[in-house]
Structure formats: structure tokens, C-alpha cells
mmCIF file of C-alpha atoms in Angstrom:
data_model
loop_
_atom_site.group_PDB
_atom_site.id
_atom_site.type_symbol
_atom_site.label_atom_id
_atom_site.label_comp_id
_atom_site.label_asym_id
_atom_site.label_seq_id
_atom_site.Cartn_x
_atom_site.Cartn_y
_atom_site.Cartn_z
ATOM 1 C CA UNK A 8 -51.111 150.785 29.681
ATOM 2 C CA UNK A 9 -48.079 148.584 30.186
ATOM 3 C CA UNK A 10 -45.337 147.605 27.635
ATOM 4 C CA UNK A 11 -44.466 143.965 27.454
ATOM 5 C CA UNK A 12 -41.597 142.220 25.851
ATOM 6 C CA UNK A 13 -42.287 139.484 23.229
ATOM 7 C CA UNK A 14 -40.256 136.638 21.914
ATOM 8 C CA UNK A 15 -38.852 137.280 18.469
ATOM 9 C CA UNK A 16 -37.784 134.475 16.102
ATOM 10 C CA UNK A 17 -34.140 135.134 16.888
ATOM 11 C CA UNK A 18 -34.827 134.589 20.602
ATOM 12 C CA UNK A 19 -36.773 131.337 19.866
ATOM 13 C CA UNK A 20 -33.873 130.068 17.718
ATOM 14 C CA UNK A 21 -31.358 130.940 20.437
ATOM 15 C CA UNK A 22 -33.430 129.125 23.115
ATOM 16 C CA UNK A 23 -33.868 126.112 20.812
ATOM 17 C CA UNK A 24 -30.240 125.874 19.982
ATOM 18 C CA UNK A 25 -29.044 126.090 23.562
ATOM 19 C CA UNK A 26 -31.694 123.539 24.779
ATOM 20 C CA UNK A 27 -30.593 121.205 21.974
ATOM 21 C CA UNK A 28 -26.943 121.623 22.900
ATOM 22 C CA UNK A 29 -27.732 120.789 26.523
ATOM 23 C CA UNK A 30 -29.618 117.690 25.498
ATOM 24 C CA UNK A 31 -26.903 116.530 23.111
ATOM 25 C CA UNK A 32 -24.128 117.195 25.600
ATOM 26 C CA UNK A 33 -25.822 114.764 27.935
ATOM 27 C CA UNK A 34 -26.863 112.278 25.171
ATOM 28 C CA UNK A 35 -30.559 112.836 25.963
ATOM 29 C CA UNK A 36 -33.111 112.166 23.295
ATOM 30 C CA UNK A 37 -35.907 114.624 23.896
ATOM 31 C CA UNK A 38 -38.493 116.803 22.232
ATOM 32 C CA UNK A 39 -38.314 120.614 22.835
ATOM 33 C CA UNK A 40 -41.295 122.970 22.385
ATOM 34 C CA UNK A 41 -41.307 126.780 22.737
ATOM 35 C CA UNK A 42 -44.581 128.741 22.977
ATOM 36 C CA UNK A 43 -45.557 132.361 23.282
ATOM 37 C CA UNK A 44 -47.385 133.862 26.337
ATOM 38 C CA UNK A 45 -50.728 132.438 25.009
ATOM 39 C CA UNK A 46 -49.375 128.926 24.704
ATOM 40 C CA UNK A 47 -49.143 129.026 20.895
ATOM 41 C CA UNK A 48 -46.459 126.916 19.469
ATOM 42 C CA UNK A 49 -43.505 128.831 18.036
ATOM 43 C CA UNK A 50 -40.911 126.008 17.766
ATOM 44 C CA UNK A 51 -40.818 122.243 18.109
ATOM 45 C CA UNK A 52 -38.145 119.705 17.467
ATOM 46 C CA UNK A 53 -37.721 115.993 18.276
ATOM 47 C CA UNK A 54 -34.128 114.893 18.526
ATOM 48 C CA UNK A 55 -33.061 111.623 17.079
ATOM 49 C CA UNK A 56 -34.106 108.729 19.212
ATOM 50 C CA UNK A 57 -36.836 110.577 21.178
ATOM 51 C CA UNK A 58 -40.024 108.609 21.551
ATOM 52 C CA UNK A 59 -42.881 109.831 19.382
ATOM 53 C CA UNK A 60 -45.028 110.536 22.446
ATOM 54 C CA UNK A 61 -42.527 113.217 23.559
ATOM 55 C CA UNK A 62 -43.588 115.329 20.580
ATOM 56 C CA UNK A 63 -47.024 115.568 22.158
ATOM 57 C CA UNK A 64 -45.930 115.999 25.757
ATOM 58 C CA UNK A 65 -43.379 118.791 25.337
ATOM 59 C CA UNK A 66 -45.764 121.243 23.738
ATOM 60 C CA UNK A 67 -48.402 120.435 26.329
ATOM 61 C CA UNK A 68 -46.021 121.178 29.098
ATOM 62 C CA UNK A 69 -44.984 124.466 27.520
ATOM 63 C CA UNK A 70 -48.620 125.443 26.897
ATOM 64 C CA UNK A 71 -49.554 124.934 30.584
ATOM 65 C CA UNK A 72 -46.342 126.687 31.881
ATOM 66 C CA UNK A 73 -47.203 129.740 29.732
ATOM 67 C CA UNK A 74 -50.914 129.923 30.597
ATOM 68 C CA UNK A 75 -50.227 129.255 34.326
ATOM 69 C CA UNK A 76 -47.154 131.426 34.450
ATOM 70 C CA UNK A 77 -45.402 128.869 36.576
ATOM 71 C CA UNK A 78 -43.366 125.657 36.260
ATOM 72 C CA UNK A 79 -45.592 122.634 35.515
ATOM 73 C CA UNK A 80 -43.991 120.868 38.536
ATOM 74 C CA UNK A 81 -46.401 122.980 40.674
ATOM 75 C CA UNK A 82 -49.374 121.274 39.042
ATOM 76 C CA UNK A 83 -47.834 117.843 39.257
ATOM 77 C CA UNK A 84 -47.291 118.522 43.055
ATOM 78 C CA UNK A 85 -50.965 119.665 43.425
ATOM 79 C CA UNK A 86 -52.212 116.489 41.865
ATOM 80 C CA UNK A 87 -49.768 114.222 43.702
ATOM 81 C CA UNK A 88 -50.793 115.964 46.897
ATOM 82 C CA UNK A 89 -54.242 114.526 46.420
ATOM 83 C CA UNK A 90 -56.146 117.323 44.657
ATOM 84 C CA UNK A 91 -57.102 115.152 41.725
ATOM 85 C CA UNK A 92 -60.072 117.472 40.931
ATOM 86 C CA UNK A 93 -57.530 119.802 39.374
ATOM 87 C CA UNK A 94 -57.350 117.388 36.428
ATOM 88 C CA UNK A 95 -60.679 118.870 35.289
ATOM 89 C CA UNK A 96 -59.412 122.391 34.965
ATOM 90 C CA UNK A 97 -59.925 123.806 31.439
ATOM 91 C CA UNK A 98 -57.004 124.170 29.086
ATOM 92 C CA UNK A 99 -54.601 122.470 31.450
ATOM 93 C CA UNK A 100 -52.558 119.678 29.992
ATOM 94 C CA UNK A 101 -48.996 118.396 30.350
ATOM 95 C CA UNK A 102 -49.235 118.377 34.109
ATOM 96 C CA UNK A 103 -45.758 116.944 34.502
ATOM 97 C CA UNK A 104 -42.514 118.530 35.506
ATOM 98 C CA UNK A 105 -40.650 119.894 32.503
ATOM 99 C CA UNK A 106 -42.552 123.038 31.497
ATOM 100 C CA UNK A 107 -40.707 126.344 32.396
ATOM 101 C CA UNK A 108 -42.213 129.826 31.860
ATOM 102 C CA UNK A 109 -40.017 132.482 30.325
ATOM 103 C CA UNK A 110 -40.253 135.512 32.541
ATOM 104 C CA UNK A 111 -38.921 139.078 31.696
ATOM 105 C CA UNK A 112 -39.521 142.137 33.848
ATOM 106 C CA UNK A 113 -42.046 140.141 35.875
ATOM 107 C CA UNK A 114 -44.213 139.229 32.864
ATOM 108 C CA UNK A 115 -44.478 135.777 31.255
ATOM 109 C CA UNK A 116 -43.460 136.082 27.567
ATOM 110 C CA UNK A 117 -43.607 132.335 26.773
ATOM 111 C CA UNK A 118 -42.471 128.948 27.963
ATOM 112 C CA UNK A 119 -40.288 125.973 27.109
ATOM 113 C CA UNK A 120 -41.465 122.414 27.464
ATOM 114 C CA UNK A 121 -39.184 119.332 27.231
ATOM 115 C CA UNK A 122 -40.040 115.682 27.362
ATOM 116 C CA UNK A 123 -37.997 112.562 27.053
ATOM 117 C CA UNK A 124 -35.786 112.050 30.120
ATOM 118 C CA UNK A 125 -36.272 112.345 33.887
ATOM 119 C CA UNK A 126 -38.396 115.316 34.729
ATOM 120 C CA UNK A 127 -35.554 117.194 36.523
ATOM 121 C CA UNK A 128 -33.460 116.716 33.406
ATOM 122 C CA UNK A 129 -36.261 118.021 31.226
ATOM 123 C CA UNK A 130 -36.182 121.107 33.297
ATOM 124 C CA UNK A 131 -32.409 121.340 33.073
ATOM 125 C CA UNK A 132 -32.740 121.394 29.275
ATOM 126 C CA UNK A 133 -35.500 124.066 29.338
ATOM 127 C CA UNK A 134 -33.638 126.262 31.732
ATOM 128 C CA UNK A 135 -30.465 126.028 29.672
ATOM 129 C CA UNK A 136 -32.407 127.334 26.732
ATOM 130 C CA UNK A 137 -33.942 130.216 28.529
ATOM 131 C CA UNK A 138 -30.606 131.175 30.043
ATOM 132 C CA UNK A 139 -29.186 131.552 26.511
ATOM 133 C CA UNK A 140 -31.345 134.784 26.147
ATOM 134 C CA UNK A 141 -30.090 136.152 29.428
ATOM 135 C CA UNK A 142 -33.191 135.181 31.515
#
């Protein structure tokens, strides 16, 4: 049997604070969601000025990144490449760039989803959060 790391509340708070700091530094109004490896919501925040819809999109991106164990951009690329049947896959939502898995020792332990600015900027925020815990 393998041993697997898990996100603790302190990790989640560190990720959230660093992601928020990255967004504020750039004056980006976004929503940030952090989930565990099963896609269950551990943290969500909507910064001042972020559109209400972003509060639905960010956790969806995080959910899909955790369950798929890959960045959500991969799914966006699949669909944009013409494989629209992928839209019918079960439990898959938030198929837009901006969901990033948290990988430790080759295992997915959660994910961060961000919504509110350009997709590449959403990813920048998510990765800044993840980097804060040394991953």
C-alpha cells in the first residue's frame, strides 16, 4: 500500500494567500477555488470586483483538474481540436484553461481553479498559489 500526502488546512491557507497576493499585485479581480484530490471544495474566495459567474467557474476548473490530474487547458485543447463529444464525459466541467492540479511525489493531492481574467493569467495565479507550498 502506498502513502500519499494530503492538503492540510495550513497548506490551503498558504495557497490561497499567495494566489490572492498574485491577483492583487496585478489588480486582477478573480475567484479562487482549492479542492482536494477528489474535487471536493476546501476553499473559495471571490475578490472584490470579480464577476459573480467566476464563483461558479473557478471551483469547476479546480474539480476537473483534480479528477483528471492535469491542467484544464488540455481539455479545452481537445474540444477546440474538434473532439466535441468530450463534452459528454461524466463529472467533467470547467473545461477552460485555469485549473491546475497540485502534484506531490507524482500524486495529485488537489487542485486550484481561478476565473476572472485571461486564461493564462488565471493559470499564473493558480501556479503562484501552488508554488507557495514548495510545489
